[in-house]
Amino acid sequence: MSVTAAKGFTAAGIAAGIKDNGNPDLALVVNTGPRRAAAGVFTSNRVKAAPVLWSEQVLKSGQVSAVVLNSGGANACTGPKGFQDTHATAEKAAEVLGRGAIEVAVCSTGLIGVLLPMDKLLPGVETAAAQLSEHGGEKAAIAIKTTDTVHKTSVVTKDGWTVGGMAKGAGMLAPGLATMLVVLTTDADLENDVLDKALRAATRTTFDRVDSDGCMSTNDTVLLLASGSAEVTPEYEEFAEAVRQVCDDLGQQLIRDAEGASKDIKVEVVGAATEDDAVEVGRSIARNNLLKCAIHGEDPNWGRVLSAIGTTSAAFEPDRLNVAINGVWVCKNGGVGEDRDKVDMRYREVHIVADLAAGSETATIWTNDLTADYVHENSAYSS
Amino acid sequence: MSVTAAKGFTAAGIAAGIKDNGNPDLALVVNTGPRRAAAGVFTSNRVKAAPVLWSEQVLKSGQVSAVVLNSGGANACTGPKGFQDTHATAEKAAEVLGRGAIEVAVCSTGLIGVLLPMDKLLPGVETAAAQLSEHGGEKAAIAIKTTDTVHKTSVVTKDGWTVGGMAKGAGMLAPGLATMLVVLTTDADLENDVLDKALRAATRTTFDRVDSDGCMSTNDTVLLLASGSAEVTPEYEEFAEAVRQVCDDLGQQLIRDAEGASKDIKVEVVGAATEDDAVEVGRSIARNNLLKCAIHGEDPNWGRVLSAIGTTSAAFEPDRLNVAINGVWVCKNGGVGEDRDKVDMRYREVHIVADLAAGSETATIWTNDLTADYVHENSAYSS
């Protein structure tokens, strides 16, 4: 059901010809109201794609009527012409929808440094608008795929209101947001400042802790649109939890479909003095190429966990560190613990617990193993 | 010639049986004087191997008579027993050489989290001592190899004095020193504070800027020993430059032999506001897995260079960035530059220039491509 699970939204997904292979590559999501409140979170990369620069401006008003999303090109590092193209895309959507261009957010994903084929994209916006439907959510989710092998959607329904969403993302998953485009919708009746608070709280502990390959994108965008169509205003805590659940679910789907991955690795840091320490240590472990290779080889190489912890500024004493892999405490007090041969690593999910023995704060970072398939996917062609 | 190129040094390399496959695994380097001044630089990883903790103490006196080095086990994360084993190794060498244990540095390399077979290592020290020779430098260099495919040595001879050295290192090459063991020797007559100054200056711009896979070791050690045997005291600048040349040469050899690499990548950052900015940007580019995969595929994917620059805190404006790959300015002013099809990437060395257009400082970081062979070497067995 995706973005059309919530009432007050229509969507479409079509093949506009942006991708050479003829696959769907253009999605349109429209908020039919009555409310058009919105919030957004964007990549923290300082090199931002044109659609990010544009959409950041759109979100300043806290009002979004529609989102145009394309795969097949990131429109990043494309200079003034790239920004003009994003602007023209918003203008075209505004024109066919009868709204103002400043209420149209734009998202792009694909190769950096290439201009979009506007002669295909602009007619595509018209085609998509003609196909808008209350059942179009799944088609929209399919049209934003790049190297994704499956489309990703999630829905949480509460008492009279719903939060739905779609996501794409496969490589370049990283900090300050995993690389991706995400559109979340709700029919709850909420102001944009409430949406903003709930969205930032949710992304901080979900997408922002999905770190597949440590690379940060130029195009990451997460939007949350509210139609107010359900005529229900939920309590903040309940709404924020629903948004968190949808983000968490979509984040898990991103990890499970990460490029070339054969293992999903949950890095849980416990016993940290601060949450920041826990996140820093978790990221350091999650980005250690040597460890990620070892996990791929089903080798519970805890020494690589310790060497990753040792590069951080977190509070810990080396001789008090403990590490468990799939429930076996292979490292105790910084040295050899239980027999590593007891660790069963045959399954896709691998659970690493790093205990800093320095406090009671925790954080969980999700990552993948590093595989020959990842190398192949990212070296055999430009993406 | 290695560590015995300088007068006043003997060395040996033997197979003590630490490695299961019977390859050489124990090296001994002895300073026969008359001077025994020394300096050392160690890993900045906070999880330090027992031999690092020991040798740091040894170096406090600025005096080193001998170095025992073993491959086949890192003796890291091995608790109090591991430290006792390092101490016993130094004691054994001191005993057979007739020196004090506190003048014997110890270096280990291999798998983390495993105790060394002391029943083989200690007799090995005796065997090595019996084979010490002024021509033993090459054998010592061979005995410290782990996944190195070749042994690495370098010599610079000046007017009456010499700096020689040996190095090992293949995976886990990273910041705050590339992972490695390095012993440098000189017959110049110099105090330990001069050695220390020259060594720190040299490693800062050589080993510290070799970043193969972003992983920092628990065992990195670089030692510089002076025998004074040449009875010459060179000018500081001349001596420091000779040490830098040997370090630079050994660093290049480490990169060329990095695990699984098919491309050596020189990342040169120019136009930086500060040297720190240049180093930060260089490291960010050098550690970007997606870019390293693209280079492996001979794809001049400059968008991945820009996305890596964008994650740093360096001074720059996105629309003023320029990037050249193998001499072709594929990115100009943050956008599309010369035709990327002009870039010839058939050769092993790849030269990336990132111009921040924000000043006049520069730095060069060396790295490798990311390959399926790297994944295989680091997943197929524990190392």
Short mmCIF file of N, CA and C in Angstrom, two decimals, chain A residues 231-295:
data_model
loop_
_atom_site.label_atom_id
_atom_site.label_comp_id
_atom_site.label_asym_id
_atom_site.label_seq_id
_atom_site.Cartn_x
_atom_site.Cartn_y
_atom_site.Cartn_z
N GLU A 231 -8.98 13.19 9.84
CA GLU A 231 -9.63 14.07 10.82
C GLU A 231 -9.41 13.60 12.25
N VAL A 232 -8.20 13.07 12.50
CA VAL A 232 -7.80 12.61 13.83
C VAL A 232 -6.45 13.25 14.16
N THR A 233 -6.33 13.77 15.37
CA THR A 233 -5.04 14.29 15.80
C THR A 233 -4.53 13.43 16.95
N PRO A 234 -3.63 12.48 16.63
CA PRO A 234 -3.14 11.58 17.68
C PRO A 234 -2.24 12.29 18.68
N GLU A 235 -2.06 11.66 19.83
CA GLU A 235 -1.08 12.14 20.80
C GLU A 235 0.30 12.10 20.15
N TYR A 236 1.16 13.06 20.51
CA TYR A 236 2.48 13.12 19.89
C TYR A 236 3.24 11.80 20.06
N GLU A 237 3.28 11.27 21.27
CA GLU A 237 4.10 10.08 21.53
C GLU A 237 3.66 8.91 20.67
N GLU A 238 2.33 8.75 20.53
CA GLU A 238 1.81 7.64 19.75
C GLU A 238 2.15 7.82 18.27
N PHE A 239 2.01 9.07 17.80
CA PHE A 239 2.32 9.34 16.40
C PHE A 239 3.82 9.14 16.13
N ALA A 240 4.66 9.68 17.02
CA ALA A 240 6.11 9.56 16.84
C ALA A 240 6.53 8.10 16.81
N GLU A 241 5.91 7.28 17.63
CA GLU A 241 6.24 5.86 17.66
C GLU A 241 5.84 5.18 16.36
N ALA A 242 4.69 5.56 15.80
CA ALA A 242 4.27 4.98 14.52
C ALA A 242 5.25 5.36 13.40
N VAL A 243 5.68 6.62 13.39
CA VAL A 243 6.65 7.06 12.39
C VAL A 243 7.96 6.30 12.57
N ARG A 244 8.39 6.13 13.84
CA ARG A 244 9.62 5.39 14.12
C ARG A 244 9.51 3.96 13.62
N GLN A 245 8.36 3.34 13.83
CA GLN A 245 8.18 1.95 13.39
C GLN A 245 8.29 1.81 11.88
N VAL A 246 7.67 2.74 11.16
CA VAL A 246 7.74 2.68 9.69
C VAL A 246 9.18 2.91 9.23
N CYS A 247 9.86 3.88 9.84
CA CYS A 247 11.26 4.15 9.47
C CYS A 247 12.14 2.95 9.80
N ASP A 248 11.91 2.35 10.94
CA ASP A 248 12.71 1.19 11.35
C ASP A 248 12.51 0.03 10.38
N ASP A 249 11.27 -0.20 10.02
CA ASP A 249 10.94 -1.28 9.09
C ASP A 249 11.60 -1.03 7.73
N LEU A 250 11.46 0.19 7.22
CA LEU A 250 12.06 0.51 5.92
C LEU A 250 13.59 0.41 6.00
N GLY A 251 14.16 0.88 7.11
CA GLY A 251 15.62 0.79 7.28
C GLY A 251 16.10 -0.66 7.24
N GLN A 252 15.35 -1.54 7.89
CA GLN A 252 15.69 -2.96 7.88
C GLN A 252 15.61 -3.52 6.46
N GLN A 253 14.62 -3.07 5.72
CA GLN A 253 14.48 -3.55 4.34
C GLN A 253 15.66 -3.07 3.48
N LEU A 254 16.12 -1.84 3.74
CA LEU A 254 17.29 -1.33 3.00
C LEU A 254 18.50 -2.21 3.26
N ILE A 255 18.74 -2.54 4.54
CA ILE A 255 19.90 -3.36 4.89
C ILE A 255 19.79 -4.74 4.25
N ARG A 256 18.60 -5.31 4.28
CA ARG A 256 18.45 -6.67 3.75
C ARG A 256 18.65 -6.72 2.24
N ASP A 257 18.52 -5.54 1.59
CA ASP A 257 18.69 -5.51 0.12
C ASP A 257 19.97 -4.76 -0.28
N ALA A 258 20.89 -4.58 0.66
CA ALA A 258 22.11 -3.83 0.34
C ALA A 258 22.93 -4.58 -0.70
N GLU A 259 23.64 -3.79 -1.50
CA GLU A 259 24.35 -4.35 -2.65
C GLU A 259 25.32 -5.47 -2.26
N GLY A 260 25.10 -6.62 -2.82
CA GLY A 260 26.05 -7.72 -2.69
C GLY A 260 26.11 -8.39 -1.34
N ALA A 261 25.29 -7.94 -0.38
CA ALA A 261 25.43 -8.44 0.98
C ALA A 261 24.94 -9.88 1.12
N SER A 262 25.63 -10.65 1.96
CA SER A 262 25.16 -12.00 2.27
C SER A 262 24.85 -12.14 3.76
N LYS A 263 25.26 -11.14 4.57
CA LYS A 263 24.97 -11.15 6.00
C LYS A 263 24.45 -9.78 6.42
N ASP A 264 23.44 -9.77 7.27
CA ASP A 264 22.98 -8.54 7.92
C ASP A 264 23.57 -8.54 9.32
N ILE A 265 24.28 -7.48 9.67
CA ILE A 265 25.01 -7.47 10.93
C ILE A 265 24.43 -6.41 11.86
N LYS A 266 23.97 -6.88 13.02
CA LYS A 266 23.45 -5.98 14.04
C LYS A 266 24.57 -5.73 15.05
N VAL A 267 25.05 -4.49 15.10
CA VAL A 267 26.12 -4.14 16.03
C VAL A 267 25.49 -3.41 17.21
N GLU A 268 25.45 -4.09 18.34
CA GLU A 268 24.82 -3.52 19.53
C GLU A 268 25.90 -3.14 20.53
N VAL A 269 26.00 -1.87 20.82
CA VAL A 269 26.99 -1.41 21.79
C VAL A 269 26.29 -1.18 23.12
N VAL A 270 26.78 -1.81 24.16
CA VAL A 270 26.18 -1.66 25.49
C VAL A 270 27.26 -1.21 26.48
N GLY A 271 26.80 -0.78 27.63
CA GLY A 271 27.76 -0.39 28.67
C GLY A 271 28.54 0.86 28.34
N ALA A 272 27.98 1.71 27.48
CA ALA A 272 28.70 2.94 27.11
C ALA A 272 28.42 4.05 28.12
N ALA A 273 29.37 4.95 28.24
CA ALA A 273 29.21 6.07 29.17
C ALA A 273 28.15 7.05 28.65
N THR A 274 28.10 7.22 27.33
CA THR A 274 27.12 8.12 26.72
C THR A 274 26.56 7.47 25.46
N GLU A 275 25.40 7.95 25.00
CA GLU A 275 24.84 7.44 23.76
C GLU A 275 25.76 7.79 22.59
N ASP A 276 26.37 8.97 22.61
CA ASP A 276 27.31 9.36 21.55
C ASP A 276 28.48 8.38 21.47
N ASP A 277 28.99 7.98 22.62
CA ASP A 277 30.07 6.98 22.64
C ASP A 277 29.59 5.68 21.98
N ALA A 278 28.38 5.27 22.34
CA ALA A 278 27.85 4.00 21.81
C ALA A 278 27.72 4.08 20.29
N VAL A 279 27.24 5.22 19.78
CA VAL A 279 27.08 5.38 18.34
C VAL A 279 28.45 5.42 17.66
N GLU A 280 29.41 6.14 18.24
CA GLU A 280 30.75 6.23 17.64
C GLU A 280 31.39 4.84 17.54
N VAL A 281 31.29 4.08 18.62
CA VAL A 281 31.87 2.73 18.61
C VAL A 281 31.13 1.83 17.62
N GLY A 282 29.82 1.93 17.61
CA GLY A 282 29.03 1.10 16.69
C GLY A 282 29.38 1.38 15.23
N ARG A 283 29.52 2.66 14.90
CA ARG A 283 29.89 3.02 13.53
C ARG A 283 31.29 2.52 13.19
N SER A 284 32.20 2.64 14.12
CA SER A 284 33.58 2.21 13.85
C SER A 284 33.63 0.72 13.57
N ILE A 285 32.88 -0.06 14.34
CA ILE A 285 32.82 -1.51 14.11
C ILE A 285 32.14 -1.78 12.77
N ALA A 286 31.03 -1.07 12.52
CA ALA A 286 30.23 -1.32 11.31
C ALA A 286 30.98 -0.96 10.03
N ARG A 287 31.99 -0.10 10.14
CA ARG A 287 32.71 0.34 8.94
C ARG A 287 34.05 -0.36 8.76
N ASN A 288 34.37 -1.30 9.62
CA ASN A 288 35.68 -1.94 9.53
C ASN A 288 35.67 -2.99 8.43
N ASN A 289 36.32 -2.67 7.33
CA ASN A 289 36.30 -3.58 6.17
C ASN A 289 36.83 -4.96 6.51
N LEU A 290 37.85 -5.02 7.34
CA LEU A 290 38.43 -6.33 7.66
C LEU A 290 37.42 -7.19 8.43
N LEU A 291 36.71 -6.57 9.39
CA LEU A 291 35.69 -7.31 10.13
C LEU A 291 34.56 -7.74 9.19
N LYS A 292 34.16 -6.84 8.29
CA LYS A 292 33.05 -7.15 7.38
C LYS A 292 33.43 -8.31 6.45
N CYS A 293 34.68 -8.39 6.08
CA CYS A 293 35.14 -9.53 5.29
C CYS A 293 35.12 -10.81 6.14
N ALA A 294 35.57 -10.70 7.38
CA ALA A 294 35.59 -11.87 8.25
C ALA A 294 34.19 -12.43 8.47
N ILE A 295 33.23 -11.53 8.68
CA ILE A 295 31.84 -11.97 8.87
C ILE A 295 31.35 -12.68 7.61
#
